Amino acid sequence: MKAAQGTRRGRVERTTSESSVLVEIDLDGTGRTDISTTVPFYDHMLTALGKHSLIDLTVKATGDTHIDAHHTVEDTAIAFGEALRIALGDKSGIGRFGDALVPLDEALAQAVVDVSGRPYLVHTGEPAGQEYHLIGGHFTGSLTRHVLESIAHHAGICIHMRVLAGRDPHHIVEAQFKALARALRAAVEPDPRVEGIPSTKGAL
């Protein structure tokens, strides 16, 4: 049975004492986004993720950003991962693997994705000190890895992310989000030649 277009949607609401998050995704969209997390740079990154993956993405999040953006950013990534897992269903008919190499001016990032059911993240190549940069006044560079970890673990996917070049902290993060978007686009896209689950085990 092949993945049915128009039915691959996920919706997750996550509420804690630290944040309140709603995420809705449609894997068969056109990249339409409606993003508001109260962390402006994160809004920019999630908008790029939706646009370049062709995943329709709605995110509404609020939280204790007066303390730190960490909780809101993390909980949004968790909800996104869970919504992605729901939308993928049994993963029938998808390409499963995706690979993208994306430049942004001087920055270059490569993302490789396996919709494997086995969560894993390998994240390498960011220049020394990137994790300490405060981008847009709210988003700390270390959050990039944490977002990728949270998505991988809650979606049940394997992500390898490599930063191959970069100088500007904004560009380094944005290239990674765009690379992830393009890799996801390839991995979740239905392949008309795939019969059933794309695994020799018969399950993902």
mmCIF file with all atom_site columns, C-alpha atoms in Angstrom:
data_model
loop_
_atom_site.group_PDB
_atom_site.id
_atom_site.type_symbol
_atom_site.label_atom_id
_atom_site.label_alt_id
_atom_site.label_comp_id
_atom_site.label_asym_id
_atom_site.label_entity_id
_atom_site.label_seq_id
_atom_site.pdbx_PDB_ins_code
_atom_site.Cartn_x
_atom_site.Cartn_y
_atom_site.Cartn_z
_atom_site.occupancy
_atom_site.B_iso_or_equiv
_atom_site.pdbx_formal_charge
_atom_site.auth_seq_id
_atom_site.auth_comp_id
_atom_site.auth_asym_id
_atom_site.auth_atom_id
_atom_site.pdbx_PDB_model_num
ATOM 1   C CA . MET A 1 1   ? 0.000  0.000  0.000  1.00 0.00 ? 1   MET A CA 1
ATOM 2   C CA . LYS A 1 2   ? 1.447  3.342  -1.015 1.00 0.00 ? 2   LYS A CA 1
ATOM 3   C CA . ALA A 1 3   ? 1.452  6.541  1.042  1.00 0.00 ? 3   ALA A CA 1
ATOM 4   C CA . ALA A 1 4   ? -1.767 8.379  0.235  1.00 0.00 ? 4   ALA A CA 1
ATOM 5   C CA . GLN A 1 5   ? -1.339 11.975 -0.802 1.00 0.00 ? 5   GLN A CA 1
ATOM 6   C CA . GLY A 1 6   ? -3.386 14.470 1.191  1.00 0.00 ? 6   GLY A CA 1
ATOM 7   C CA . THR A 1 7   ? -3.741 12.273 4.291  1.00 0.00 ? 7   THR A CA 1
ATOM 8   C CA . ARG A 1 8   ? -0.284 12.548 5.799  1.00 0.00 ? 8   ARG A CA 1
ATOM 9   C CA . ARG A 1 9   ? -0.949 15.092 8.503  1.00 0.00 ? 9   ARG A CA 1
ATOM 10  C CA . GLY A 1 10  ? 0.125  15.401 12.117 1.00 0.00 ? 10  GLY A CA 1
ATOM 11  C CA . ARG A 1 11  ? -1.108 17.606 14.944 1.00 0.00 ? 11  ARG A CA 1
ATOM 12  C CA . VAL A 1 12  ? 0.460  17.821 18.397 1.00 0.00 ? 12  VAL A CA 1
ATOM 13  C CA . GLU A 1 13  ? -0.356 20.024 21.365 1.00 0.00 ? 13  GLU A CA 1
ATOM 14  C CA . ARG A 1 14  ? 2.209  20.079 24.156 1.00 0.00 ? 14  ARG A CA 1
ATOM 15  C CA . THR A 1 15  ? 1.661  22.028 27.367 1.00 0.00 ? 15  THR A CA 1
ATOM 16  C CA . THR A 1 16  ? 4.005  22.161 30.330 1.00 0.00 ? 16  THR A CA 1
ATOM 17  C CA . SER A 1 17  ? 4.664  24.610 33.139 1.00 0.00 ? 17  SER A CA 1
ATOM 18  C CA . GLU A 1 18  ? 7.320  26.133 30.858 1.00 0.00 ? 18  GLU A CA 1
ATOM 19  C CA . SER A 1 19  ? 5.596  26.381 27.478 1.00 0.00 ? 19  SER A CA 1
ATOM 20  C CA . SER A 1 20  ? 2.485  25.830 25.399 1.00 0.00 ? 20  SER A CA 1
ATOM 21  C CA . VAL A 1 21  ? 2.986  24.550 21.853 1.00 0.00 ? 21  VAL A CA 1
ATOM 22  C CA . LEU A 1 22  ? 0.749  23.637 18.912 1.00 0.00 ? 22  LEU A CA 1
ATOM 23  C CA . VAL A 1 23  ? 2.287  22.109 15.787 1.00 0.00 ? 23  VAL A CA 1
ATOM 24  C CA . GLU A 1 24  ? 0.394  21.035 12.674 1.00 0.00 ? 24  GLU A CA 1
ATOM 25  C CA . ILE A 1 25  ? 2.091  19.607 9.590  1.00 0.00 ? 25  ILE A CA 1
ATOM 26  C CA . ASP A 1 26  ? 1.011  18.322 6.198  1.00 0.00 ? 26  ASP A CA 1
ATOM 27  C CA . LEU A 1 27  ? 3.670  16.321 4.374  1.00 0.00 ? 27  LEU A CA 1
ATOM 28  C CA . ASP A 1 28  ? 1.867  16.761 1.061  1.00 0.00 ? 28  ASP A CA 1
ATOM 29  C CA . GLY A 1 29  ? 1.778  20.531 1.211  1.00 0.00 ? 29  GLY A CA 1
ATOM 30  C CA . THR A 1 30  ? 3.462  23.286 -0.757 1.00 0.00 ? 30  THR A CA 1
ATOM 31  C CA . GLY A 1 31  ? 5.581  24.835 1.986  1.00 0.00 ? 31  GLY A CA 1
ATOM 32  C CA . ARG A 1 32  ? 2.962  27.183 3.425  1.00 0.00 ? 32  ARG A CA 1
ATOM 33  C CA . THR A 1 33  ? 3.876  28.306 6.940  1.00 0.00 ? 33  THR A CA 1
ATOM 34  C CA . ASP A 1 34  ? 2.275  30.129 9.845  1.00 0.00 ? 34  ASP A CA 1
ATOM 35  C CA . ILE A 1 35  ? 4.906  30.405 12.568 1.00 0.00 ? 35  ILE A CA 1
ATOM 36  C CA . SER A 1 36  ? 4.892  32.227 15.895 1.00 0.00 ? 36  SER A CA 1
ATOM 37  C CA . THR A 1 37  ? 7.122  31.027 18.737 1.00 0.00 ? 37  THR A CA 1
ATOM 38  C CA . THR A 1 38  ? 7.955  34.401 20.370 1.00 0.00 ? 38  THR A CA 1
ATOM 39  C CA . VAL A 1 39  ? 11.594 33.676 19.425 1.00 0.00 ? 39  VAL A CA 1
ATOM 40  C CA . PRO A 1 40  ? 12.003 35.671 16.177 1.00 0.00 ? 40  PRO A CA 1
ATOM 41  C CA . PHE A 1 41  ? 15.115 33.951 14.824 1.00 0.00 ? 41  PHE A CA 1
ATOM 42  C CA . TYR A 1 42  ? 13.534 30.528 15.469 1.00 0.00 ? 42  TYR A CA 1
ATOM 43  C CA . ASP A 1 43  ? 10.441 31.696 13.571 1.00 0.00 ? 43  ASP A CA 1
ATOM 44  C CA . HIS A 1 44  ? 12.759 32.527 10.669 1.00 0.00 ? 44  HIS A CA 1
ATOM 45  C CA . MET A 1 45  ? 14.395 29.078 10.802 1.00 0.00 ? 45  MET A CA 1
ATOM 46  C CA . LEU A 1 46  ? 11.082 27.175 11.023 1.00 0.00 ? 46  LEU A CA 1
ATOM 47  C CA . THR A 1 47  ? 9.687  29.211 8.146  1.00 0.00 ? 47  THR A CA 1
ATOM 48  C CA . ALA A 1 48  ? 12.704 28.169 6.071  1.00 0.00 ? 48  ALA A CA 1
ATOM 49  C CA . LEU A 1 49  ? 12.235 24.544 7.171  1.00 0.00 ? 49  LEU A CA 1
ATOM 50  C CA . GLY A 1 50  ? 8.629  24.511 5.969  1.00 0.00 ? 50  GLY A CA 1
ATOM 51  C CA . LYS A 1 51  ? 9.294  26.454 2.769  1.00 0.00 ? 51  LYS A CA 1
ATOM 52  C CA . HIS A 1 52  ? 12.156 24.311 1.521  1.00 0.00 ? 52  HIS A CA 1
ATOM 53  C CA . SER A 1 53  ? 10.751 20.939 2.609  1.00 0.00 ? 53  SER A CA 1
ATOM 54  C CA . LEU A 1 54  ? 7.354  21.697 0.996  1.00 0.00 ? 54  LEU A CA 1
ATOM 55  C CA . ILE A 1 55  ? 5.823  20.657 4.317  1.00 0.00 ? 55  ILE A CA 1
ATOM 56  C CA . ASP A 1 56  ? 2.916  22.894 5.309  1.00 0.00 ? 56  ASP A CA 1
ATOM 57  C CA . LEU A 1 57  ? 3.749  23.940 8.853  1.00 0.00 ? 57  LEU A CA 1
ATOM 58  C CA . THR A 1 58  ? 1.792  25.761 11.541 1.00 0.00 ? 58  THR A CA 1
ATOM 59  C CA . VAL A 1 59  ? 3.510  26.489 14.856 1.00 0.00 ? 59  VAL A CA 1
ATOM 60  C CA . LYS A 1 60  ? 2.010  28.477 17.716 1.00 0.00 ? 60  LYS A CA 1
ATOM 61  C CA . ALA A 1 61  ? 4.159  28.553 20.841 1.00 0.00 ? 61  ALA A CA 1
ATOM 62  C CA . THR A 1 62  ? 4.528  30.648 23.952 1.00 0.00 ? 62  THR A CA 1
ATOM 63  C CA . GLY A 1 63  ? 6.708  30.104 26.984 1.00 0.00 ? 63  GLY A CA 1
ATOM 64  C CA . ASP A 1 64  ? 8.976  31.457 29.652 1.00 0.00 ? 64  ASP A CA 1
ATOM 65  C CA . THR A 1 65  ? 11.272 33.297 27.269 1.00 0.00 ? 65  THR A CA 1
ATOM 66  C CA . HIS A 1 66  ? 11.763 35.934 29.969 1.00 0.00 ? 66  HIS A CA 1
ATOM 67  C CA . ILE A 1 67  ? 13.962 33.264 31.597 1.00 0.00 ? 67  ILE A CA 1
ATOM 68  C CA . ASP A 1 68  ? 15.500 31.769 28.441 1.00 0.00 ? 68  ASP A CA 1
ATOM 69  C CA . ALA A 1 69  ? 14.394 30.745 24.961 1.00 0.00 ? 69  ALA A CA 1
ATOM 70  C CA . HIS A 1 70  ? 15.573 27.183 25.638 1.00 0.00 ? 70  HIS A CA 1
ATOM 71  C CA . HIS A 1 71  ? 12.284 25.705 26.906 1.00 0.00 ? 71  HIS A CA 1
ATOM 72  C CA . THR A 1 72  ? 10.127 27.122 24.106 1.00 0.00 ? 72  THR A CA 1
ATOM 73  C CA . VAL A 1 73  ? 12.621 26.149 21.405 1.00 0.00 ? 73  VAL A CA 1
ATOM 74  C CA . GLU A 1 74  ? 13.052 22.625 22.791 1.00 0.00 ? 74  GLU A CA 1
ATOM 75  C CA . ASP A 1 75  ? 9.353  21.941 23.303 1.00 0.00 ? 75  ASP A CA 1
ATOM 76  C CA . THR A 1 76  ? 8.548  23.185 19.804 1.00 0.00 ? 76  THR A CA 1
ATOM 77  C CA . ALA A 1 77  ? 11.163 20.827 18.338 1.00 0.00 ? 77  ALA A CA 1
ATOM 78  C CA . ILE A 1 78  ? 9.746  17.941 20.376 1.00 0.00 ? 78  ILE A CA 1
ATOM 79  C CA . ALA A 1 79  ? 6.227  18.681 19.114 1.00 0.00 ? 79  ALA A CA 1
ATOM 80  C CA . PHE A 1 80  ? 7.464  18.989 15.532 1.00 0.00 ? 80  PHE A CA 1
ATOM 81  C CA . GLY A 1 81  ? 9.182  15.609 15.785 1.00 0.00 ? 81  GLY A CA 1
ATOM 82  C CA . GLU A 1 82  ? 6.069  13.969 17.206 1.00 0.00 ? 82  GLU A CA 1
ATOM 83  C CA . ALA A 1 83  ? 3.868  15.530 14.519 1.00 0.00 ? 83  ALA A CA 1
ATOM 84  C CA . LEU A 1 84  ? 6.256  14.306 11.827 1.00 0.00 ? 84  LEU A CA 1
ATOM 85  C CA . ARG A 1 85  ? 6.146  10.767 13.226 1.00 0.00 ? 85  ARG A CA 1
ATOM 86  C CA . ILE A 1 86  ? 2.330  10.843 13.252 1.00 0.00 ? 86  ILE A CA 1
ATOM 87  C CA . ALA A 1 87  ? 2.131  12.201 9.703  1.00 0.00 ? 87  ALA A CA 1
ATOM 88  C CA . LEU A 1 88  ? 4.490  9.518  8.389  1.00 0.00 ? 88  LEU A CA 1
ATOM 89  C CA . GLY A 1 89  ? 2.215  6.732  9.635  1.00 0.00 ? 89  GLY A CA 1
ATOM 90  C CA . ASP A 1 90  ? 3.644  3.337  8.712  1.00 0.00 ? 90  ASP A CA 1
ATOM 91  C CA . LYS A 1 91  ? 5.991  5.067  6.193  1.00 0.00 ? 91  LYS A CA 1
ATOM 92  C CA . SER A 1 92  ? 4.605  3.021  3.323  1.00 0.00 ? 92  SER A CA 1
ATOM 93  C CA . GLY A 1 93  ? 5.659  4.171  -0.122 1.00 0.00 ? 93  GLY A CA 1
ATOM 94  C CA . ILE A 1 94  ? 8.179  6.837  0.874  1.00 0.00 ? 94  ILE A CA 1
ATOM 95  C CA . GLY A 1 95  ? 11.710 7.293  -0.454 1.00 0.00 ? 95  GLY A CA 1
ATOM 96  C CA . ARG A 1 96  ? 13.035 6.960  3.123  1.00 0.00 ? 96  ARG A CA 1
ATOM 97  C CA . PHE A 1 97  ? 16.495 8.483  2.499  1.00 0.00 ? 97  PHE A CA 1
ATOM 98  C CA . GLY A 1 98  ? 17.301 12.101 1.768  1.00 0.00 ? 98  GLY A CA 1
ATOM 99  C CA . ASP A 1 99  ? 20.557 13.963 1.193  1.00 0.00 ? 99  ASP A CA 1
ATOM 100 C CA . ALA A 1 100 ? 21.046 17.693 0.652  1.00 0.00 ? 100 ALA A CA 1
ATOM 101 C CA . LEU A 1 101 ? 24.027 20.006 0.359  1.00 0.00 ? 101 LEU A CA 1
ATOM 102 C CA . VAL A 1 102 ? 22.958 23.629 0.819  1.00 0.00 ? 102 VAL A CA 1
ATOM 103 C CA . PRO A 1 103 ? 25.010 26.830 0.643  1.00 0.00 ? 103 PRO A CA 1
ATOM 104 C CA . LEU A 1 104 ? 24.183 30.184 2.191  1.00 0.00 ? 104 LEU A CA 1
ATOM 105 C CA . ASP A 1 105 ? 26.808 32.647 1.011  1.00 0.00 ? 105 ASP A CA 1
ATOM 106 C CA . GLU A 1 106 ? 30.020 31.552 2.792  1.00 0.00 ? 106 GLU A CA 1
ATOM 107 C CA . ALA A 1 107 ? 28.277 28.790 4.785  1.00 0.00 ? 107 ALA A CA 1
ATOM 108 C CA . LEU A 1 108 ? 27.744 25.246 3.535  1.00 0.00 ? 108 LEU A CA 1
ATOM 109 C CA . ALA A 1 109 ? 25.834 22.455 5.290  1.00 0.00 ? 109 ALA A CA 1
ATOM 110 C CA . GLN A 1 110 ? 25.036 18.869 4.413  1.00 0.00 ? 110 GLN A CA 1
ATOM 111 C CA . ALA A 1 111 ? 22.107 16.945 5.872  1.00 0.00 ? 111 ALA A CA 1
ATOM 112 C CA . VAL A 1 112 ? 21.508 13.237 5.368  1.00 0.00 ? 112 VAL A CA 1
ATOM 113 C CA . VAL A 1 113 ? 18.271 11.740 6.679  1.00 0.00 ? 113 VAL A CA 1
ATOM 114 C CA . ASP A 1 114 ? 17.042 8.177  7.122  1.00 0.00 ? 114 ASP A CA 1
ATOM 115 C CA . VAL A 1 115 ? 13.405 7.771  8.154  1.00 0.00 ? 115 VAL A CA 1
ATOM 116 C CA . SER A 1 116 ? 14.446 4.590  9.886  1.00 0.00 ? 116 SER A CA 1
ATOM 117 C CA . GLY A 1 117 ? 12.418 4.413  13.085 1.00 0.00 ? 117 GLY A CA 1
ATOM 118 C CA . ARG A 1 118 ? 15.760 4.568  14.917 1.00 0.00 ? 118 ARG A CA 1
ATOM 119 C CA . PRO A 1 119 ? 16.514 8.003  16.392 1.00 0.00 ? 119 PRO A CA 1
ATOM 120 C CA . TYR A 1 120 ? 20.081 9.179  16.004 1.00 0.00 ? 120 TYR A CA 1
ATOM 121 C CA . LEU A 1 121 ? 21.940 12.441 15.477 1.00 0.00 ? 121 LEU A CA 1
ATOM 122 C CA . VAL A 1 122 ? 25.479 13.065 14.316 1.00 0.00 ? 122 VAL A CA 1
ATOM 123 C CA . HIS A 1 123 ? 26.288 16.793 14.288 1.00 0.00 ? 123 HIS A CA 1
ATOM 124 C CA . THR A 1 124 ? 29.743 18.012 13.307 1.00 0.00 ? 124 THR A CA 1
ATOM 125 C CA . GLY A 1 125 ? 31.684 20.877 11.823 1.00 0.00 ? 125 GLY A CA 1
ATOM 126 C CA . GLU A 1 126 ? 30.408 24.016 13.518 1.00 0.00 ? 126 GLU A CA 1
ATOM 127 C CA . PRO A 1 127 ? 33.301 26.439 14.094 1.00 0.00 ? 127 PRO A CA 1
ATOM 128 C CA . ALA A 1 128 ? 34.648 26.885 17.615 1.00 0.00 ? 128 ALA A CA 1
ATOM 129 C CA . GLY A 1 129 ? 32.500 29.289 19.610 1.00 0.00 ? 129 GLY A CA 1
ATOM 130 C CA . GLN A 1 130 ? 29.386 28.910 17.440 1.00 0.00 ? 130 GLN A CA 1
ATOM 131 C CA . GLU A 1 131 ? 27.467 27.475 20.398 1.00 0.00 ? 131 GLU A CA 1
ATOM 132 C CA . TYR A 1 132 ? 27.982 30.684 22.374 1.00 0.00 ? 132 TYR A CA 1
ATOM 133 C CA . HIS A 1 133 ? 26.693 33.168 19.806 1.00 0.00 ? 133 HIS A CA 1
ATOM 134 C CA . LEU A 1 134 ? 23.396 34.866 20.636 1.00 0.00 ? 134 LEU A CA 1
ATOM 135 C CA . ILE A 1 135 ? 21.589 35.246 17.323 1.00 0.00 ? 135 ILE A CA 1
ATOM 136 C CA . GLY A 1 136 ? 18.717 37.691 17.002 1.00 0.00 ? 136 GLY A CA 1
ATOM 137 C CA . GLY A 1 137 ? 18.890 38.491 20.698 1.00 0.00 ? 137 GLY A CA 1
ATOM 138 C CA . HIS A 1 138 ? 17.234 35.215 21.819 1.00 0.00 ? 138 HIS A CA 1
ATOM 139 C CA . PHE A 1 139 ? 18.569 32.145 20.006 1.00 0.00 ? 139 PHE A CA 1
ATOM 140 C CA . THR A 1 140 ? 21.836 30.707 21.346 1.00 0.00 ? 140 THR A CA 1
ATOM 141 C CA . GLY A 1 141 ? 23.972 28.820 18.832 1.00 0.00 ? 141 GLY A CA 1
ATOM 142 C CA . SER A 1 142 ? 23.958 25.684 20.999 1.00 0.00 ? 142 SER A CA 1
ATOM 143 C CA . LEU A 1 143 ? 20.221 25.366 20.406 1.00 0.00 ? 143 LEU A CA 1
ATOM 144 C CA . THR A 1 144 ? 20.755 24.258 16.801 1.00 0.00 ? 144 THR A CA 1
ATOM 145 C CA . ARG A 1 145 ? 22.123 20.884 17.851 1.00 0.00 ? 145 ARG A CA 1
ATOM 146 C CA . HIS A 1 146 ? 19.445 20.577 20.523 1.00 0.00 ? 146 HIS A CA 1
ATOM 147 C CA . VAL A 1 147 ? 16.660 21.201 17.989 1.00 0.00 ? 147 VAL A CA 1
ATOM 148 C CA . LEU A 1 148 ? 18.080 18.550 15.667 1.00 0.00 ? 148 LEU A CA 1
ATOM 149 C CA . GLU A 1 149 ? 18.411 16.075 18.565 1.00 0.00 ? 149 GLU A CA 1
ATOM 150 C CA . SER A 1 150 ? 14.839 16.676 19.679 1.00 0.00 ? 150 SER A CA 1
ATOM 151 C CA . ILE A 1 151 ? 13.442 16.256 16.165 1.00 0.00 ? 151 ILE A CA 1
ATOM 152 C CA . ALA A 1 152 ? 15.445 13.080 15.553 1.00 0.00 ? 152 ALA A CA 1
ATOM 153 C CA . HIS A 1 153 ? 14.442 11.449 18.817 1.00 0.00 ? 153 HIS A CA 1
ATOM 154 C CA . HIS A 1 154 ? 10.760 12.300 18.684 1.00 0.00 ? 154 HIS A CA 1
ATOM 155 C CA . ALA A 1 155 ? 10.276 11.639 14.970 1.00 0.00 ? 155 ALA A CA 1
ATOM 156 C CA . GLY A 1 156 ? 12.287 8.409  15.096 1.00 0.00 ? 156 GLY A CA 1
ATOM 157 C CA . ILE A 1 157 ? 14.669 9.431  12.323 1.00 0.00 ? 157 ILE A CA 1
ATOM 158 C CA . CYS A 1 158 ? 18.426 9.431  11.819 1.00 0.00 ? 158 CYS A CA 1
ATOM 159 C CA . ILE A 1 159 ? 20.031 12.780 10.955 1.00 0.00 ? 159 ILE A CA 1
ATOM 160 C CA . HIS A 1 160 ? 23.638 13.393 10.000 1.00 0.00 ? 160 HIS A CA 1
ATOM 161 C CA . MET A 1 161 ? 24.402 17.114 9.838  1.00 0.00 ? 161 MET A CA 1
ATOM 162 C CA . ARG A 1 162 ? 27.793 18.445 8.772  1.00 0.00 ? 162 ARG A CA 1
ATOM 163 C CA . VAL A 1 163 ? 28.803 22.084 8.582  1.00 0.00 ? 163 VAL A CA 1
ATOM 164 C CA . LEU A 1 164 ? 31.439 22.199 5.852  1.00 0.00 ? 164 LEU A CA 1
ATOM 165 C CA . ALA A 1 165 ? 32.080 25.949 5.825  1.00 0.00 ? 165 ALA A CA 1
ATOM 166 C CA . GLY A 1 166 ? 30.857 29.082 7.506  1.00 0.00 ? 166 GLY A CA 1
ATOM 167 C CA . ARG A 1 167 ? 31.798 32.313 9.213  1.00 0.00 ? 167 ARG A CA 1
ATOM 168 C CA . ASP A 1 168 ? 28.586 34.190 10.032 1.00 0.00 ? 168 ASP A CA 1
ATOM 169 C CA . PRO A 1 169 ? 26.656 32.550 12.933 1.00 0.00 ? 169 PRO A CA 1
ATOM 170 C CA . HIS A 1 170 ? 23.279 33.336 11.333 1.00 0.00 ? 170 HIS A CA 1
ATOM 171 C CA . HIS A 1 171 ? 24.300 31.769 8.026  1.00 0.00 ? 171 HIS A CA 1
ATOM 172 C CA . ILE A 1 172 ? 25.733 28.680 9.744  1.00 0.00 ? 172 ILE A CA 1
ATOM 173 C CA . VAL A 1 173 ? 22.409 27.952 11.464 1.00 0.00 ? 173 VAL A CA 1
ATOM 174 C CA . GLU A 1 174 ? 20.233 28.816 8.482  1.00 0.00 ? 174 GLU A CA 1
ATOM 175 C CA . ALA A 1 175 ? 22.221 26.606 6.102  1.00 0.00 ? 175 ALA A CA 1
ATOM 176 C CA . GLN A 1 176 ? 21.607 23.683 8.482  1.00 0.00 ? 176 GLN A CA 1
ATOM 177 C CA . PHE A 1 177 ? 17.862 24.255 8.666  1.00 0.00 ? 177 PHE A CA 1
ATOM 178 C CA . LYS A 1 178 ? 17.619 24.549 4.882  1.00 0.00 ? 178 LYS A CA 1
ATOM 179 C CA . ALA A 1 179 ? 19.725 21.429 4.369  1.00 0.00 ? 179 ALA A CA 1
ATOM 180 C CA . LEU A 1 180 ? 17.486 19.527 6.779  1.00 0.00 ? 180 LEU A CA 1
ATOM 181 C CA . ALA A 1 181 ? 14.450 20.784 4.896  1.00 0.00 ? 181 ALA A CA 1
ATOM 182 C CA . ARG A 1 182 ? 15.700 19.586 1.526  1.00 0.00 ? 182 ARG A CA 1
ATOM 183 C CA . ALA A 1 183 ? 16.799 16.213 2.919  1.00 0.00 ? 183 ALA A CA 1
ATOM 184 C CA . LEU A 1 184 ? 13.414 15.713 4.605  1.00 0.00 ? 184 LEU A CA 1
ATOM 185 C CA . ARG A 1 185 ? 11.649 16.650 1.380  1.00 0.00 ? 185 ARG A CA 1
ATOM 186 C CA . ALA A 1 186 ? 13.390 13.804 -0.444 1.00 0.00 ? 186 ALA A CA 1
ATOM 187 C CA . ALA A 1 187 ? 13.022 11.312 2.405  1.00 0.00 ? 187 ALA A CA 1
ATOM 188 C CA . VAL A 1 188 ? 9.277  11.701 3.030  1.00 0.00 ? 188 VAL A CA 1
ATOM 189 C CA . GLU A 1 189 ? 8.214  12.118 -0.593 1.00 0.00 ? 189 GLU A CA 1
ATOM 190 C CA . PRO A 1 190 ? 6.144  9.230  -1.975 1.00 0.00 ? 190 PRO A CA 1
ATOM 191 C CA . ASP A 1 191 ? 7.978  7.173  -4.586 1.00 0.00 ? 191 ASP A CA 1
ATOM 192 C CA . PRO A 1 192 ? 5.589  5.541  -7.071 1.00 0.00 ? 192 PRO A CA 1
ATOM 193 C CA . ARG A 1 193 ? 7.976  2.604  -7.508 1.00 0.00 ? 193 ARG A CA 1
ATOM 194 C CA . VAL A 1 194 ? 8.121  1.738  -3.814 1.00 0.00 ? 194 VAL A CA 1
ATOM 195 C CA . GLU A 1 195 ? 5.789  -1.086 -2.826 1.00 0.00 ? 195 GLU A CA 1
ATOM 196 C CA . GLY A 1 196 ? 4.924  -1.122 0.860  1.00 0.00 ? 196 GLY A CA 1
ATOM 197 C CA . ILE A 1 197 ? 7.513  -0.370 3.536  1.00 0.00 ? 197 ILE A CA 1
ATOM 198 C CA . PRO A 1 198 ? 10.968 0.596  2.159  1.00 0.00 ? 198 PRO A CA 1
ATOM 199 C CA . SER A 1 199 ? 12.889 -1.844 4.339  1.00 0.00 ? 199 SER A CA 1
ATOM 200 C CA . THR A 1 200 ? 14.057 -5.442 3.985  1.00 0.00 ? 200 THR A CA 1
ATOM 201 C CA . LYS A 1 201 ? 12.657 -5.991 7.504  1.00 0.00 ? 201 LYS A CA 1
ATOM 202 C CA . GLY A 1 202 ? 9.172  -4.984 6.390  1.00 0.00 ? 202 GLY A CA 1
ATOM 203 C CA . ALA A 1 203 ? 8.876  -2.334 9.137  1.00 0.00 ? 203 ALA A CA 1
ATOM 204 C CA . LEU A 1 204 ? 10.371 1.050  9.959  1.00 0.00 ? 204 LEU A CA 1
#
